[in-house]
Tab-separated table of C-alpha atoms in Angstrom:
chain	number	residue	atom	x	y	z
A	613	UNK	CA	-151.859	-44.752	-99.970
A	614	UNK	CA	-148.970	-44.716	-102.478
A	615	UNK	CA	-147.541	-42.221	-100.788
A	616	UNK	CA	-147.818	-43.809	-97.811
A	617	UNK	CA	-146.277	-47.118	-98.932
A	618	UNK	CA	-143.577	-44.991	-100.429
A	619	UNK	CA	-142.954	-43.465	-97.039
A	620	UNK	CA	-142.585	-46.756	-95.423
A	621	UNK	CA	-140.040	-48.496	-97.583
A	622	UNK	CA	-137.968	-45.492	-97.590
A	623	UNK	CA	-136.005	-46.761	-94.828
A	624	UNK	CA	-135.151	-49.877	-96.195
A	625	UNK	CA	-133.606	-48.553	-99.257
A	626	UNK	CA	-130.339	-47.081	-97.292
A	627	UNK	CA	-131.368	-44.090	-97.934
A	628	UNK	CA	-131.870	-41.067	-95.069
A	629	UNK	CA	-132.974	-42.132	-91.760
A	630	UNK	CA	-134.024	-39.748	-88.750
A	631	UNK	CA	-131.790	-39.921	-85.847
A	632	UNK	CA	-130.590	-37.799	-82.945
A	633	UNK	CA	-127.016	-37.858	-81.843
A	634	UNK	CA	-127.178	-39.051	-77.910
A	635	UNK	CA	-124.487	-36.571	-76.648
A	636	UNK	CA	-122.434	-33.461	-77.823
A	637	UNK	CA	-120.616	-34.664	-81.466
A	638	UNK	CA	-117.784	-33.324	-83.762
A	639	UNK	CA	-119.308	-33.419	-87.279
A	640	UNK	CA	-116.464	-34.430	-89.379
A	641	UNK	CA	-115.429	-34.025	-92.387
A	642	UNK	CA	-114.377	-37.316	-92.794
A	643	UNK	CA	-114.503	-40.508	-91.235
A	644	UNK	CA	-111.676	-40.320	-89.153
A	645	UNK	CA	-110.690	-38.557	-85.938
A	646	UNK	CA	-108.132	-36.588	-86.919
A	647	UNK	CA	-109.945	-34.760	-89.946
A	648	UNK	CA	-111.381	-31.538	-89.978
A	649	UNK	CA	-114.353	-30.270	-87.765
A	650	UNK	CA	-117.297	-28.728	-89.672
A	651	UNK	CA	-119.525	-28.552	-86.783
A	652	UNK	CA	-120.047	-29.106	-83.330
A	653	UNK	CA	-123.692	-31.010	-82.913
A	654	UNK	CA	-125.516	-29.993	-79.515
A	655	UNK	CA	-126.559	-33.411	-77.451
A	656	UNK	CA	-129.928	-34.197	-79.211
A	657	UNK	CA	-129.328	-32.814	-82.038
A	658	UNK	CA	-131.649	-34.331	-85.433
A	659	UNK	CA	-129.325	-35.324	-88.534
A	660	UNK	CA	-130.438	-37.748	-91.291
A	661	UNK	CA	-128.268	-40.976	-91.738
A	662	UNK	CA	-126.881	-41.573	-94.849
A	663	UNK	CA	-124.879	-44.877	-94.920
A	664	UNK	CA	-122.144	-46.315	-92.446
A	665	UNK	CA	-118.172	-46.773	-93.378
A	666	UNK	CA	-116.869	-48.432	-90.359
A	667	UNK	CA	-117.310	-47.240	-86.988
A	668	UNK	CA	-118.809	-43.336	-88.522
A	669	UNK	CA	-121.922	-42.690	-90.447
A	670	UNK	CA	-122.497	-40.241	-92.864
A	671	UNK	CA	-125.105	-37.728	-91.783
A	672	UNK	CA	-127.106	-34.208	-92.454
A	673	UNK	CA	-127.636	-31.993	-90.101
A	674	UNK	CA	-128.520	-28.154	-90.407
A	675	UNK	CA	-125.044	-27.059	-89.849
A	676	UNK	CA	-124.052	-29.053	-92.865
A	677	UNK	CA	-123.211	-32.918	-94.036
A	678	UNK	CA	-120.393	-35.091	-92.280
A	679	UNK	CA	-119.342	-38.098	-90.146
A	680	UNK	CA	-120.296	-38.767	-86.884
A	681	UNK	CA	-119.690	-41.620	-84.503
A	682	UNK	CA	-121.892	-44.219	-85.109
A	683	UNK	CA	-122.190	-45.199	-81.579
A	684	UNK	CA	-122.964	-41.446	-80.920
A	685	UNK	CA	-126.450	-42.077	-83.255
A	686	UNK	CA	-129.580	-43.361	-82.639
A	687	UNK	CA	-132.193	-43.969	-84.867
A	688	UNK	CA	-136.272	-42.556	-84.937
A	689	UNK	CA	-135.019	-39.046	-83.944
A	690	UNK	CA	-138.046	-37.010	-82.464
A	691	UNK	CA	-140.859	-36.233	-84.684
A	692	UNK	CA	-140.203	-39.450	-86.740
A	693	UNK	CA	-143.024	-41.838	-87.694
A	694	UNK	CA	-142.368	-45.038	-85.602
A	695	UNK	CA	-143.152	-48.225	-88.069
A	696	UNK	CA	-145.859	-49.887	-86.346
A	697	UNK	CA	-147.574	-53.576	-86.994
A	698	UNK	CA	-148.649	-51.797	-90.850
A	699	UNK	CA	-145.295	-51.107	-91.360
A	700	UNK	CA	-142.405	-52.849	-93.333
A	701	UNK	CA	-142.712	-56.344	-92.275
A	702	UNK	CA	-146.563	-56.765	-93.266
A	703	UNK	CA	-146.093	-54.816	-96.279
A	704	UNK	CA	-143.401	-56.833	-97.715
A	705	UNK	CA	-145.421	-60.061	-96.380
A	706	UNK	CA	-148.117	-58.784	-98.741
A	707	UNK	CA	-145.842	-58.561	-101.715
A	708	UNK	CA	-143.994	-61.949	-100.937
A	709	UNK	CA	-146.527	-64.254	-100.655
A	710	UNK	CA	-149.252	-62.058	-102.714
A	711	UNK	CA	-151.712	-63.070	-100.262
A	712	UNK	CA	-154.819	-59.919	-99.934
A	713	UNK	CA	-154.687	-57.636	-97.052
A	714	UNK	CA	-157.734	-59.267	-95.230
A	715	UNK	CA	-155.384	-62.285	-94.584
A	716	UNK	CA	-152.716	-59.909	-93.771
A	717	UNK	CA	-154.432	-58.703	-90.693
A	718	UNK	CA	-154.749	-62.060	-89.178
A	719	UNK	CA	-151.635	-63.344	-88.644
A	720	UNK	CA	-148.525	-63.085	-90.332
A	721	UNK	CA	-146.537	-66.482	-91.344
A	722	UNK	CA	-143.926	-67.483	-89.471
A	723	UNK	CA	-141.999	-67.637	-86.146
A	724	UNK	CA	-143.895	-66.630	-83.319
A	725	UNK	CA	-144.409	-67.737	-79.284
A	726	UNK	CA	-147.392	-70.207	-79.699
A	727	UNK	CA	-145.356	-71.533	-83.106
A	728	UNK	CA	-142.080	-72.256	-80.672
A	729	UNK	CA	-144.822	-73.492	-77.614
A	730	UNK	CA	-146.977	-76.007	-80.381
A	731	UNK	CA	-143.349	-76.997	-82.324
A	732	UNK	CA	-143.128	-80.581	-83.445
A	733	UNK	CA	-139.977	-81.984	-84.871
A	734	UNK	CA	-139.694	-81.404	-88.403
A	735	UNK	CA	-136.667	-84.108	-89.527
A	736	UNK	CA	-136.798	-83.338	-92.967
A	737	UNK	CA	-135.674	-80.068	-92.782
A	738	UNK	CA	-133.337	-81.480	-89.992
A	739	UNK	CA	-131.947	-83.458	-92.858
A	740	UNK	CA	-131.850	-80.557	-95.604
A	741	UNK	CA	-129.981	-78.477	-92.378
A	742	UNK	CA	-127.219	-81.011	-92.505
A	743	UNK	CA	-127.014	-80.807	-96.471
A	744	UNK	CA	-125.830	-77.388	-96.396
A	745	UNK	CA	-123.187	-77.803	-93.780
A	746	UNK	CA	-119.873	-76.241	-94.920
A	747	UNK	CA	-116.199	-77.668	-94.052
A	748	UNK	CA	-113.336	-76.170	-92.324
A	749	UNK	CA	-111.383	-76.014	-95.434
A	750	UNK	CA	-114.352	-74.415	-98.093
A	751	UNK	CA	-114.922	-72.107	-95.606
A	752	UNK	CA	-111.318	-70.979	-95.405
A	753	UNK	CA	-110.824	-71.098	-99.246
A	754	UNK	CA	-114.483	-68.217	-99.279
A	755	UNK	CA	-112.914	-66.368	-96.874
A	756	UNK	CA	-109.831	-65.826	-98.931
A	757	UNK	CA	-111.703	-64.748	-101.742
A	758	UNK	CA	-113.409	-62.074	-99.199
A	759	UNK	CA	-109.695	-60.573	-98.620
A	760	UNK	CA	-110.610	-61.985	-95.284
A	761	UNK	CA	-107.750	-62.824	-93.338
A	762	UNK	CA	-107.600	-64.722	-89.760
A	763	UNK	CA	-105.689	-62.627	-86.882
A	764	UNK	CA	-105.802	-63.552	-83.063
A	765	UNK	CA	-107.747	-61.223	-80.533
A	766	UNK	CA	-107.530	-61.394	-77.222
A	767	UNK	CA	-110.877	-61.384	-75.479
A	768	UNK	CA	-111.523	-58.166	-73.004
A	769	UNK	CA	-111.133	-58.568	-69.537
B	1428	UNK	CA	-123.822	-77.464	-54.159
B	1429	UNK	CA	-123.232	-78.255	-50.260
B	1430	UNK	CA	-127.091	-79.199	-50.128
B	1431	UNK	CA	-126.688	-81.496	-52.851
B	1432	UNK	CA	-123.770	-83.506	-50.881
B	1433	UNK	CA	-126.466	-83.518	-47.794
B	1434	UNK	CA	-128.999	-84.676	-49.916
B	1435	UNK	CA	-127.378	-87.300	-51.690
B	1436	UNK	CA	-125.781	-88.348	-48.384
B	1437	UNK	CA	-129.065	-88.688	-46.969
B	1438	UNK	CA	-130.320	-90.904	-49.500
B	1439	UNK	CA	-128.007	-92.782	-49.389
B	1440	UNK	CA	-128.168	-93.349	-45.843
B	1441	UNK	CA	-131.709	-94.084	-45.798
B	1442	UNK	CA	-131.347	-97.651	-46.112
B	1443	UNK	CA	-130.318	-98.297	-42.908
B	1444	UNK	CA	-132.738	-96.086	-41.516
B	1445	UNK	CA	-135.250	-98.086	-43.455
B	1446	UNK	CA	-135.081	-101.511	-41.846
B	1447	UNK	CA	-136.414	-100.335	-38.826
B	1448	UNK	CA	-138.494	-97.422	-39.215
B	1449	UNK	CA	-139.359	-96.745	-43.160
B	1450	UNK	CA	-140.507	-100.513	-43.881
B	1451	UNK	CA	-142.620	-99.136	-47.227
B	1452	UNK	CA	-140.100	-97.442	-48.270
B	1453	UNK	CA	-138.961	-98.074	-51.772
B	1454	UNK	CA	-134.984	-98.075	-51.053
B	1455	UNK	CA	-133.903	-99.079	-54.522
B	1456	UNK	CA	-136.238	-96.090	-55.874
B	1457	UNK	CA	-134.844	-93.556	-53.641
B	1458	UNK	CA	-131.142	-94.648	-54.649
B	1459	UNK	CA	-132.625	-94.765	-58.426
B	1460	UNK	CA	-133.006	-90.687	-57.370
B	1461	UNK	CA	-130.115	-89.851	-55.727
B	1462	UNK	CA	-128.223	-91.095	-58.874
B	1463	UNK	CA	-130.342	-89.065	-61.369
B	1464	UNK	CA	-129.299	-86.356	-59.028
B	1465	UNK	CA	-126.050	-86.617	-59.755
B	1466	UNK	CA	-126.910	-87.246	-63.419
B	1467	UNK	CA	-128.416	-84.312	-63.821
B	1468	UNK	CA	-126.177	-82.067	-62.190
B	1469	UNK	CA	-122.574	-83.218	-63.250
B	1470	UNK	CA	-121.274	-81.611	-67.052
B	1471	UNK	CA	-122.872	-82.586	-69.800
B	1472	UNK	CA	-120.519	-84.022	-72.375
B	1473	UNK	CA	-120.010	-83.133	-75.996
B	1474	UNK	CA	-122.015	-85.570	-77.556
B	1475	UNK	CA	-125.094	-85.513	-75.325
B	1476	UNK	CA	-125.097	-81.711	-75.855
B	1477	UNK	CA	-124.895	-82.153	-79.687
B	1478	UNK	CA	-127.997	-84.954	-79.284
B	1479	UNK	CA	-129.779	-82.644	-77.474
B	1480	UNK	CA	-129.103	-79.480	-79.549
B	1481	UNK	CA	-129.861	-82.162	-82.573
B	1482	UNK	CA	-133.396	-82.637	-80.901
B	1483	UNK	CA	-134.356	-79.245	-80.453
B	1484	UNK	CA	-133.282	-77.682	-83.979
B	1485	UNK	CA	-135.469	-80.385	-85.246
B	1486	UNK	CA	-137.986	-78.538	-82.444
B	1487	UNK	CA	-137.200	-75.406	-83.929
B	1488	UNK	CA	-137.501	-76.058	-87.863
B	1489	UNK	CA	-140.967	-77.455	-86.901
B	1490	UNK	CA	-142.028	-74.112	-85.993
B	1491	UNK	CA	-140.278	-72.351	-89.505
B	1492	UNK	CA	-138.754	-74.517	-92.252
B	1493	UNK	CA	-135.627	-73.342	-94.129
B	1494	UNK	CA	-135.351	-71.041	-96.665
B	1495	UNK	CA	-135.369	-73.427	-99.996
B	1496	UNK	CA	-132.754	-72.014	-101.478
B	1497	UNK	CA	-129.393	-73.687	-101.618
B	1498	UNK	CA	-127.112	-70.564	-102.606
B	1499	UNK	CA	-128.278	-68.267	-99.820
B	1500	UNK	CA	-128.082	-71.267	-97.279
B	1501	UNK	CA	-124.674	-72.035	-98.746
B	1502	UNK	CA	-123.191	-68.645	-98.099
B	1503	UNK	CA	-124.072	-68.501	-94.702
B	1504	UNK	CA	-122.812	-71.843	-93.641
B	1505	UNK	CA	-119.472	-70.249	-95.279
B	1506	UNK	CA	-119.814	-67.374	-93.321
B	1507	UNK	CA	-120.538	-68.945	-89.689
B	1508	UNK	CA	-118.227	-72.292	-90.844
B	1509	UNK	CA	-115.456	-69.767	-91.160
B	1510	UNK	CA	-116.339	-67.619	-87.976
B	1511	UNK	CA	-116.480	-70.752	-85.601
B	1512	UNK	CA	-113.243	-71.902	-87.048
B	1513	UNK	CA	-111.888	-68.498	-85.338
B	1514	UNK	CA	-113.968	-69.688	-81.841
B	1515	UNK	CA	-112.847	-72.205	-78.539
B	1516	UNK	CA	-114.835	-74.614	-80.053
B	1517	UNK	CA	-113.723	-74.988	-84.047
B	1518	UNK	CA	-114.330	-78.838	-84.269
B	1519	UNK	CA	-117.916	-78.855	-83.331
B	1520	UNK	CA	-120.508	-79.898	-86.323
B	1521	UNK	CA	-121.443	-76.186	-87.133
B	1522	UNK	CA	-124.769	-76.085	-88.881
B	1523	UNK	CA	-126.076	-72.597	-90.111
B	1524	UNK	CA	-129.339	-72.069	-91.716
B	1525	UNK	CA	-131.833	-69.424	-93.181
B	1526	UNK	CA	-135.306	-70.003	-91.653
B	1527	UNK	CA	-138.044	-69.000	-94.135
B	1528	UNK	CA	-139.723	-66.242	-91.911
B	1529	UNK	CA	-140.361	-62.741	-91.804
B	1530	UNK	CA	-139.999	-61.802	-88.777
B	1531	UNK	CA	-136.414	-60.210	-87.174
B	1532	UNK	CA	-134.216	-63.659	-84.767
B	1533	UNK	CA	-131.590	-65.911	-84.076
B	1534	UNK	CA	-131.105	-68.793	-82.355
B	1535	UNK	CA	-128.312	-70.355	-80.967
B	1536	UNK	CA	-128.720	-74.242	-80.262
B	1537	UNK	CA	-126.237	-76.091	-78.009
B	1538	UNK	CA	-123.625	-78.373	-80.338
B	1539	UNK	CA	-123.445	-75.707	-82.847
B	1540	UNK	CA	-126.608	-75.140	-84.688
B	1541	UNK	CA	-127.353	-71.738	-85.257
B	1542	UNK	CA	-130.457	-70.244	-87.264
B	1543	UNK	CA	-131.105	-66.298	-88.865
B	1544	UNK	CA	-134.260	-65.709	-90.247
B	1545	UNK	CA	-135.012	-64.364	-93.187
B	1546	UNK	CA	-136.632	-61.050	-91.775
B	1547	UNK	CA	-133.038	-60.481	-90.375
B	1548	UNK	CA	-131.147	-61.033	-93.370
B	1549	UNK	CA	-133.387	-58.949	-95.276
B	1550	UNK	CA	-132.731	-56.114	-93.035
B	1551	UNK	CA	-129.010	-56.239	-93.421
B	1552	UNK	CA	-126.702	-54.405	-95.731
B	1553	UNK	CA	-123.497	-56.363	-95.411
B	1554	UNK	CA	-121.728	-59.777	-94.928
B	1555	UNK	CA	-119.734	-57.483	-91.706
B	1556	UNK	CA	-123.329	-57.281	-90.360
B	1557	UNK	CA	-124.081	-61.032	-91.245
B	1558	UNK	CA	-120.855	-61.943	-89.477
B	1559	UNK	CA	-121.323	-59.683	-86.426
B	1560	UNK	CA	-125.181	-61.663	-85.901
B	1561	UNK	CA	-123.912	-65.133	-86.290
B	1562	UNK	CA	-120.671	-64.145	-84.052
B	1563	UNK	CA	-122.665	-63.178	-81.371
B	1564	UNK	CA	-124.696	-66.982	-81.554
B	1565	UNK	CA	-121.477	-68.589	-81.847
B	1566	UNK	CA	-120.437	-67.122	-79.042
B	1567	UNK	CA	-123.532	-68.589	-77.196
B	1568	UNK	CA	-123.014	-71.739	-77.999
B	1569	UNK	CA	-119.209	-71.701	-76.924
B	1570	UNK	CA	-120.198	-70.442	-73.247
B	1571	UNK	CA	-123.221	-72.932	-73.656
B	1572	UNK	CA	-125.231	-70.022	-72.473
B	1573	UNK	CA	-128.852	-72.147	-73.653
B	1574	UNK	CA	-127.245	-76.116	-72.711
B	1575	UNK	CA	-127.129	-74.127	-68.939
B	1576	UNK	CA	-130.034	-72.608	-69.420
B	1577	UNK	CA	-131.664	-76.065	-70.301
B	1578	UNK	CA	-130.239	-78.148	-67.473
B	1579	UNK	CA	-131.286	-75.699	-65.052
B	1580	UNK	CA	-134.582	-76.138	-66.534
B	1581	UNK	CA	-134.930	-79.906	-66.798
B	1582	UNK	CA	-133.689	-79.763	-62.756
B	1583	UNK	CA	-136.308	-77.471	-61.727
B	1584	UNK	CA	-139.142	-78.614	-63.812
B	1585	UNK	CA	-138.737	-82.921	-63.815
B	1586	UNK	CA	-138.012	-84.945	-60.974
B	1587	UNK	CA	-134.238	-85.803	-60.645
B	1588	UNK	CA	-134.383	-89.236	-62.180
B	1589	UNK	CA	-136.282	-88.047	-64.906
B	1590	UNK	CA	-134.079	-85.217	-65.438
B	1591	UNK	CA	-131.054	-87.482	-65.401
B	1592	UNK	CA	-132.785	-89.799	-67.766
B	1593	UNK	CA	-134.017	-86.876	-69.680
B	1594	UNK	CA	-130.142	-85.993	-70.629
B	1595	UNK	CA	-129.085	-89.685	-71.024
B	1596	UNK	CA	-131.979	-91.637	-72.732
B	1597	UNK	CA	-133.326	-90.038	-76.101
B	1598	UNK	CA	-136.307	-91.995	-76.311
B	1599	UNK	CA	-137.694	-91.370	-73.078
B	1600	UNK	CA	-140.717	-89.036	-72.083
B	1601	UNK	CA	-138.348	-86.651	-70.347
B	1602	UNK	CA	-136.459	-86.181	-72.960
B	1603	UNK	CA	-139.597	-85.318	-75.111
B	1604	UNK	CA	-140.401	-82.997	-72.163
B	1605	UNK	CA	-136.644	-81.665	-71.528
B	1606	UNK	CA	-136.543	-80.819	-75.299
B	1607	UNK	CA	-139.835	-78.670	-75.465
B	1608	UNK	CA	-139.220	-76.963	-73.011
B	1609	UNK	CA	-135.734	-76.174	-74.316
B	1610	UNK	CA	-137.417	-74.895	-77.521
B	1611	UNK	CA	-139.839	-73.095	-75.421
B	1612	UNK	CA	-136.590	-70.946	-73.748
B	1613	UNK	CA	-136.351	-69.477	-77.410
B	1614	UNK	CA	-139.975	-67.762	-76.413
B	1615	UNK	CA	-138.373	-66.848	-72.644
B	1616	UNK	CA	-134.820	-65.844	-73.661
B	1617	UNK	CA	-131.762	-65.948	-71.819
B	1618	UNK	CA	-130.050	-63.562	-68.631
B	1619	UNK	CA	-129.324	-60.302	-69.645
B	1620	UNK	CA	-125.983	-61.266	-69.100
B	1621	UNK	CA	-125.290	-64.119	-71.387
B	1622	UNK	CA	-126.684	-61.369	-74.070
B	1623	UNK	CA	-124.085	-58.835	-73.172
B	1624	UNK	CA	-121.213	-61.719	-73.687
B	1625	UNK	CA	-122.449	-62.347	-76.606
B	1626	UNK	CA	-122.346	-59.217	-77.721
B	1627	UNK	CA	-118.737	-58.208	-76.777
B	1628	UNK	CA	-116.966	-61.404	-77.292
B	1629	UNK	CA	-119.028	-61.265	-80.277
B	1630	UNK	CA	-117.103	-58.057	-81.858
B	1631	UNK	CA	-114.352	-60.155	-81.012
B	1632	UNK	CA	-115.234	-63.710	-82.953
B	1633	UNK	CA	-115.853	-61.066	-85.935
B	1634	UNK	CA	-112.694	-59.011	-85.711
B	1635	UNK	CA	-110.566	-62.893	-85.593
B	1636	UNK	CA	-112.411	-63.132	-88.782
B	1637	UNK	CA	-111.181	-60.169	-90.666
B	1638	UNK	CA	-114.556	-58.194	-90.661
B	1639	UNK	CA	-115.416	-54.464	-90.113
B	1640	UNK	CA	-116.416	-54.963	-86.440
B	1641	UNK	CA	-119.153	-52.098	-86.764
B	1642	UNK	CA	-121.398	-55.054	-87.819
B	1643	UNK	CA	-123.143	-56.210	-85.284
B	1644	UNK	CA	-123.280	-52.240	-83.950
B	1645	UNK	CA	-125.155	-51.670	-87.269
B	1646	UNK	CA	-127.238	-54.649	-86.817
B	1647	UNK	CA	-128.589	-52.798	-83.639
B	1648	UNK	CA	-128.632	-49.431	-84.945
B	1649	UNK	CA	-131.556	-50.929	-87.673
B	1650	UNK	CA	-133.315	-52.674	-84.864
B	1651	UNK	CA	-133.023	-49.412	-82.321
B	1652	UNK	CA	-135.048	-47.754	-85.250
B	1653	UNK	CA	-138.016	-50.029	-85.380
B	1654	UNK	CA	-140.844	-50.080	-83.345
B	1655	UNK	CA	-141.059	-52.910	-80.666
B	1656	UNK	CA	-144.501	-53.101	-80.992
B	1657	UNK	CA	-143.998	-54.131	-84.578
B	1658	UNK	CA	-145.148	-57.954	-84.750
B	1659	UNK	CA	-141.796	-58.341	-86.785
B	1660	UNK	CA	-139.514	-57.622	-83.351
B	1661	UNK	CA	-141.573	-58.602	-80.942
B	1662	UNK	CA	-140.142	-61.667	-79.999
B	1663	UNK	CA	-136.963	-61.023	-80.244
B	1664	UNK	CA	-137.618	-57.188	-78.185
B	1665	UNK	CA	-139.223	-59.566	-75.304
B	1666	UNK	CA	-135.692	-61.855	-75.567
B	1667	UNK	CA	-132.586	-59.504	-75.677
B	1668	UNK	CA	-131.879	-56.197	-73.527
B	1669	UNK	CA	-133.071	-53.268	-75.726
B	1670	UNK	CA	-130.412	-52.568	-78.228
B	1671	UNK	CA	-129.921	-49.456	-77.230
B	1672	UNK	CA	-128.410	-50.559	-74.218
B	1673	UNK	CA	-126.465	-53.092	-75.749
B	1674	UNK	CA	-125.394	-50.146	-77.980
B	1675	UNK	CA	-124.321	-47.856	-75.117
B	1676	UNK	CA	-122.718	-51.273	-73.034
B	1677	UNK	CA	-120.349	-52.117	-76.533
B	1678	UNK	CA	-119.613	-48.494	-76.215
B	1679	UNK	CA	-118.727	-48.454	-72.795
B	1680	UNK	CA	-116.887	-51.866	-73.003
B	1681	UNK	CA	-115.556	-52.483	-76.399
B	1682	UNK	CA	-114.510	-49.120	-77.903
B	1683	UNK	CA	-110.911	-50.479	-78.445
B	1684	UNK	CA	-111.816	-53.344	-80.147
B	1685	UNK	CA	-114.347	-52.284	-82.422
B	1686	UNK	CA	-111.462	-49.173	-83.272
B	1687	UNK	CA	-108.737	-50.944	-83.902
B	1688	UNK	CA	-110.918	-53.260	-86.842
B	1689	UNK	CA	-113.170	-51.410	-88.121
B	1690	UNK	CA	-111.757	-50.522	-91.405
B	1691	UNK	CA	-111.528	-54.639	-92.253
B	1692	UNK	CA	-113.537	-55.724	-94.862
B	1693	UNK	CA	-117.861	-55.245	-94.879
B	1694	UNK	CA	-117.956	-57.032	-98.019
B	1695	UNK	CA	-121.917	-55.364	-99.374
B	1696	UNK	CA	-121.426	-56.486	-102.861
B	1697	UNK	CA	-120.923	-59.954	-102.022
B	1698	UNK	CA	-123.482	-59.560	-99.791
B	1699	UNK	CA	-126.223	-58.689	-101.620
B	1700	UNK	CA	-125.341	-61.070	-104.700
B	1701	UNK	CA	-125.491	-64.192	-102.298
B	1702	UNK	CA	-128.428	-63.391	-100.762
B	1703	UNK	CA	-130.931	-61.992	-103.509
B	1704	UNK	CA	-133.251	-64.396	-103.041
B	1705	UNK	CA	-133.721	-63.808	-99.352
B	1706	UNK	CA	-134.949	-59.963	-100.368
């Protein structure tokens, strides 16, 4: 069972991820176009994704570790365990709110269709909402200390 | 639009036709109709749209309440504040909040309220992939993608008078109805379309920002992975294109864009010290 949680959570920790690359892909040896090749990846190919700098992610493949294209990836490569309904989301339910596993398997808190269909207005947390508004000018100031800066792009035709 | 003119022209004309063959007729109700015709089909101003977006985000925090936690709400009201700023629509009354759920959405509400839930958050690495979500909402609400959505709805579902009162009066019982069933499009989802816009003027709301545009690419990368089946995603699976197609359509349509930014900042450290208490 241990193992199994183990197994699960594994994704979530940024570490390796299956994936296939979706068509033919220079492995490179860094993330940029103009570096080195150290492999050409067949379409298909399975590689385990490391972490993401920009548009290229970091990955393993048996001919060796590189970049490739990010867009070129995409994740549960074949053979990989696909995270069902006892996956992540009900196993960190279980840890968050402590509640036992019977209660677990009948119905996890939260947002769901019938919540949306049965909704009644809730206008104290209407009220909280507008608490945490931010202005213009705070905004601007955390942006700054992000390094962020403002430039004008053109939307794409 | 033509069969609206006819329509209204012929309700409006039924008063004389009334005198001599229609005697039951109620005239003044029929001219009651044609107005809420026009009521209901004419632009929605700014205020009625931030009423009515007011309405249903009280709609939607009935069905999750916030996240009680004023630093993580905090930094994402910076985050979106400062995004909108870079929209077509800077001076609306952006509200951004954390709903306290675990499963994986966002909502867009017409007049500038947008929502992330928890479950999303937690499945993000950086404030890039923070800013490439909430772009893609603010980007909704500047094409009013939902206040379309909504008014097509109220036309199609209440009579035209109650549709035109529906957008008008707030206290009325088509307003109570209009409003549901605006929260209940959250459930149905939008076009296809709308989501693709979204998407690539999206990458451009977060490049005007100074982000890594990869982030919302990420985003869907971690969301390819899972399993729709998982009760986490479903909702949001049955509500948005499959991300790998929105994947392979930013590829196809936004290569230059996302090239030409993508070494701005993705800001992870910041990230995950503002938001500890979502994870």
């Amino acid at each position: 069972m241990r193992l199994l949680i183990l197994a699960l959570l594994f994704p979530l920790l940024g570490h390796a991820e299956p994936a296939t690359v979706i068509r033919a892909t220079e492995l490179k040896s860094a993330p940029a176009t103009d570096a080195s090749t150290v492999a050409q990846l067949a379409e298909n190919a399975a590689v385990e994704a490391l972490e993401r700098q920009g548009g290229w992610t970091r990955v393993k493949a048996a001919e060796g570790e590189g970049w490739v294209k990010l867009l070129a990836l995409r994740y549960g490569g074949p053979g990989s365990a696909k995270k069902g309904d006892t996956g992540i989301a009900q196993i960190f339910n279980v840890a968050r709110t402590g509640s036992s596993g019977t209660q677990v398997t009948t119905g996890v808190r939260g947002l769901d269709e019938e919540k949306l269909a049965n909704a009644q207005p809730n206008p104290a947390e209407l009220e909280k909402l507008n608490h945490f508004a931010v202005q213009p000018a705070a905004a601007a100031g955390f942006a700054a200390k992000g390094k962020l800066s403002a430039h004008e792009v053109e939307y794409p035709k | 639009m033509n069969r609206l003119v006819w329509l209204i022209a012929l309700l409006i004309a039924a008063p004389a036709q009334a005198q001599f063959k229609l005697p039951d007729l109620n005239i003044n109700k029929l001219i009651d109709t044609a107005k809420g015709v026009v009521k209901a089909t004419r632009e929605i101003d700014e205020n009625e749209e931030i009423a009515i977006g007011s309405d249903v985000a009280a709609r939607l925090l009935g069905a999750a309440p916030l996240m009680n936690d004023l630093r993580v709400q905090r930094y994402v009201n910076n985050v979106g504040r400062w995004l909108a700023t870079q929209s077509e629509r800077p001076d609306l009354p952006w509200h951004f909040g954390v709903m306290d759920a675990p499963q994986l959405n966002a909502f867009a509400v017409p007049g500038g309220t947008i929502f992330i839930t928890r479950g999303l958050l937690e499945k993000m690495h950086s404030e890039a992939e923070l800013a490439g979500v909430l772009s893609h909402e603010i980007v909704h609400v500047v094409r009013k993608h939902h206040l379309k959505a909504i008014q097509k709805g109220a036309l199609a579902h209440l009579s035209a008078g109650a549709a035109g009162a529906a957008l008008s009066n707030v206290n009325s019982e088509a307003r109570n109805k209009l409003v549901a069933f605006g929260t209940e499009m959250y459930s149905r989802g939008l076009d296809k379309g709308d989501e693709f816009e979204a998407d690539r003027l999206g990458v451009v709301i977060a490049a005007r920002g100074g982000y890594d545009t990869y982030g919302l690419p990420a985003v869907l990368q971690s969301l390819q992975g899972m399993n729709a089946k998982d009760s986490a995603v479903a909702l949001m699976f049955k509500t948005h294109p499959a991300p790998g197609e929105r994947l392979d359509t930013l590829a196809a349509k936004m290569q230059p864009v996302l090239d030409s930014y993508s070494s701005q900042p993705q800001l992870r450290e910041r990230f995950a010290m503002e938001t500890k208490a979502a994870r």
